């Protein structure tokens, strides 16, 4: 089942919002640790899967490697850099 979650890193105490959940853990983008805890489930099920598929397609279109885990933001939750356009290389 697809889930989008908010996490807190137990090592650097960074909070990261709207991340793709994985049963083995979610990696902190700040310190690269897997020592994180899910603070809140933002979205799950078919809606989360559809959004994640759409974001994966967009990332692939601009050339982001598939092994890079990018934070995701559902349309109802503004991303930290909402409104900033990133031009493809």
PDB file of C-alpha atoms in Angstrom:
ATOM      1  CA  UNK A   1       0.000   0.000   0.000  1.00  0.00           C
ATOM      2  CA  UNK A   2       1.321   3.436  -0.923  1.00  0.00           C
ATOM      3  CA  UNK A   3       1.659   6.003   1.862  1.00  0.00           C
ATOM      4  CA  UNK A   4       2.858   9.577   2.122  1.00  0.00           C
ATOM      5  CA  UNK A   5       4.145  10.467   5.594  1.00  0.00           C
ATOM      6  CA  UNK A   6       5.753  13.184   7.703  1.00  0.00           C
ATOM      7  CA  UNK A   7       8.901  11.992   9.506  1.00  0.00           C
ATOM      8  CA  UNK A   8      11.244  13.097  12.287  1.00  0.00           C
ATOM      9  CA  UNK A   9      14.902  12.038  12.291  1.00  0.00           C
ATOM     10  CA  UNK A  10      16.094  10.652  15.620  1.00  0.00           C
ATOM     11  CA  UNK A  11      19.718  11.559  14.822  1.00  0.00           C
ATOM     12  CA  UNK A  12      19.582  15.193  13.624  1.00  0.00           C
ATOM     13  CA  UNK A  13      15.991  15.998  14.736  1.00  0.00           C
ATOM     14  CA  UNK A  14      15.119  17.271  11.239  1.00  0.00           C
ATOM     15  CA  UNK A  15      11.437  17.162  10.313  1.00  0.00           C
ATOM     16  CA  UNK A  16      10.597  16.196   6.755  1.00  0.00           C
ATOM     17  CA  UNK A  17       7.119  16.465   5.313  1.00  0.00           C
ATOM     18  CA  UNK A  18       5.205  14.553   2.646  1.00  0.00           C
ATOM     19  CA  UNK A  19       7.685  11.729   2.082  1.00  0.00           C
ATOM     20  CA  UNK A  20       7.185   8.384   0.357  1.00  0.00           C
ATOM     21  CA  UNK A  21       6.818   5.702   3.050  1.00  0.00           C
ATOM     22  CA  UNK A  22       8.683   2.381   2.882  1.00  0.00           C
ATOM     23  CA  UNK A  23       8.296  -0.484   5.360  1.00  0.00           C
ATOM     24  CA  UNK A  24      12.069  -0.711   5.898  1.00  0.00           C
ATOM     25  CA  UNK A  25      12.369   2.980   6.731  1.00  0.00           C
ATOM     26  CA  UNK A  26      12.451   6.502   5.363  1.00  0.00           C
ATOM     27  CA  UNK A  27      15.846   8.147   4.908  1.00  0.00           C
ATOM     28  CA  UNK A  28      16.508  11.609   6.316  1.00  0.00           C
ATOM     29  CA  UNK A  29      17.567  14.031   3.553  1.00  0.00           C
ATOM     30  CA  UNK A  30      19.673  16.059   6.007  1.00  0.00           C
ATOM     31  CA  UNK A  31      21.953  13.437   7.579  1.00  0.00           C
ATOM     32  CA  UNK A  32      21.135  10.423   5.333  1.00  0.00           C
ATOM     33  CA  UNK A  33      20.173   8.305   8.368  1.00  0.00           C
ATOM     34  CA  UNK A  34      17.395   5.707   8.338  1.00  0.00           C
ATOM     35  CA  UNK A  35      16.851   6.310  12.076  1.00  0.00           C
ATOM     36  CA  UNK A  36      13.525   8.071  11.523  1.00  0.00           C
ATOM     37  CA  UNK A  37      10.045   7.805  12.942  1.00  0.00           C
ATOM     38  CA  UNK A  38       6.751   8.455  11.156  1.00  0.00           C
ATOM     39  CA  UNK A  39       5.074  11.401  12.826  1.00  0.00           C
ATOM     40  CA  UNK A  40       1.917  11.438  10.693  1.00  0.00           C
ATOM     41  CA  UNK A  41       0.423   9.610   7.715  1.00  0.00           C
ATOM     42  CA  UNK A  42      -0.672  12.315   5.264  1.00  0.00           C
ATOM     43  CA  UNK A  43      -2.219  10.153   2.527  1.00  0.00           C
ATOM     44  CA  UNK A  44      -2.535   6.444   1.774  1.00  0.00           C
ATOM     45  CA  UNK A  45      -4.081   3.970  -0.584  1.00  0.00           C
ATOM     46  CA  UNK A  46      -5.043   4.551  -4.194  1.00  0.00           C
ATOM     47  CA  UNK A  47      -4.848   8.358  -3.899  1.00  0.00           C
ATOM     48  CA  UNK A  48      -1.262   8.206  -2.625  1.00  0.00           C
ATOM     49  CA  UNK A  49      -0.267   5.673  -5.301  1.00  0.00           C
ATOM     50  CA  UNK A  50      -1.714   7.842  -8.075  1.00  0.00           C
ATOM     51  CA  UNK A  51       0.059  10.949  -6.786  1.00  0.00           C
ATOM     52  CA  UNK A  52       3.386   9.135  -6.378  1.00  0.00           C
ATOM     53  CA  UNK A  53       3.109   7.686  -9.912  1.00  0.00           C
ATOM     54  CA  UNK A  54       2.421  11.163 -11.286  1.00  0.00           C
ATOM     55  CA  UNK A  55       5.406  12.658  -9.422  1.00  0.00           C
ATOM     56  CA  UNK A  56       7.677   9.800 -10.575  1.00  0.00           C
ATOM     57  CA  UNK A  57       6.674  10.485 -14.185  1.00  0.00           C
ATOM     58  CA  UNK A  58       7.405  14.199 -13.756  1.00  0.00           C
ATOM     59  CA  UNK A  59      10.805  13.495 -12.174  1.00  0.00           C
ATOM     60  CA  UNK A  60      11.680  11.077 -14.976  1.00  0.00           C
ATOM     61  CA  UNK A  61      10.672  13.675 -17.577  1.00  0.00           C
ATOM     62  CA  UNK A  62      13.200  16.177 -16.173  1.00  0.00           C
ATOM     63  CA  UNK A  63      15.938  13.558 -15.810  1.00  0.00           C
ATOM     64  CA  UNK A  64      15.979  12.799 -12.070  1.00  0.00           C
ATOM     65  CA  UNK A  65      17.527   9.325 -11.554  1.00  0.00           C
ATOM     66  CA  UNK A  66      15.084   6.688 -10.325  1.00  0.00           C
ATOM     67  CA  UNK A  67      17.258   5.831  -7.309  1.00  0.00           C
ATOM     68  CA  UNK A  68      16.939   9.358  -5.864  1.00  0.00           C
ATOM     69  CA  UNK A  69      14.218   9.689  -3.251  1.00  0.00           C
ATOM     70  CA  UNK A  70      12.633  13.104  -3.600  1.00  0.00           C
ATOM     71  CA  UNK A  71      10.188  14.588  -1.108  1.00  0.00           C
ATOM     72  CA  UNK A  72       6.660  14.719  -2.442  1.00  0.00           C
ATOM     73  CA  UNK A  73       3.844  17.146  -1.768  1.00  0.00           C
ATOM     74  CA  UNK A  74       0.198  16.327  -2.373  1.00  0.00           C
ATOM     75  CA  UNK A  75      -1.722  19.144  -4.077  1.00  0.00           C
ATOM     76  CA  UNK A  76      -3.612  19.955  -0.853  1.00  0.00           C
ATOM     77  CA  UNK A  77      -0.376  20.455   1.143  1.00  0.00           C
ATOM     78  CA  UNK A  78       1.922  23.261  -0.055  1.00  0.00           C
ATOM     79  CA  UNK A  79       5.536  22.287  -0.584  1.00  0.00           C
ATOM     80  CA  UNK A  80       8.228  24.322   1.201  1.00  0.00           C
ATOM     81  CA  UNK A  81       9.233  25.892  -2.136  1.00  0.00           C
ATOM     82  CA  UNK A  82       5.711  26.231  -3.514  1.00  0.00           C
ATOM     83  CA  UNK A  83       5.631  28.483  -6.569  1.00  0.00           C
ATOM     84  CA  UNK A  84       9.302  28.054  -7.490  1.00  0.00           C
ATOM     85  CA  UNK A  85       9.713  26.756 -11.027  1.00  0.00           C
ATOM     86  CA  UNK A  86      12.689  24.527 -11.810  1.00  0.00           C
ATOM     87  CA  UNK A  87      13.715  24.541 -15.438  1.00  0.00           C
ATOM     88  CA  UNK A  88      15.023  21.281 -16.931  1.00  0.00           C
ATOM     89  CA  UNK A  89      18.672  21.219 -17.974  1.00  0.00           C
TER      90      UNK A  89
END
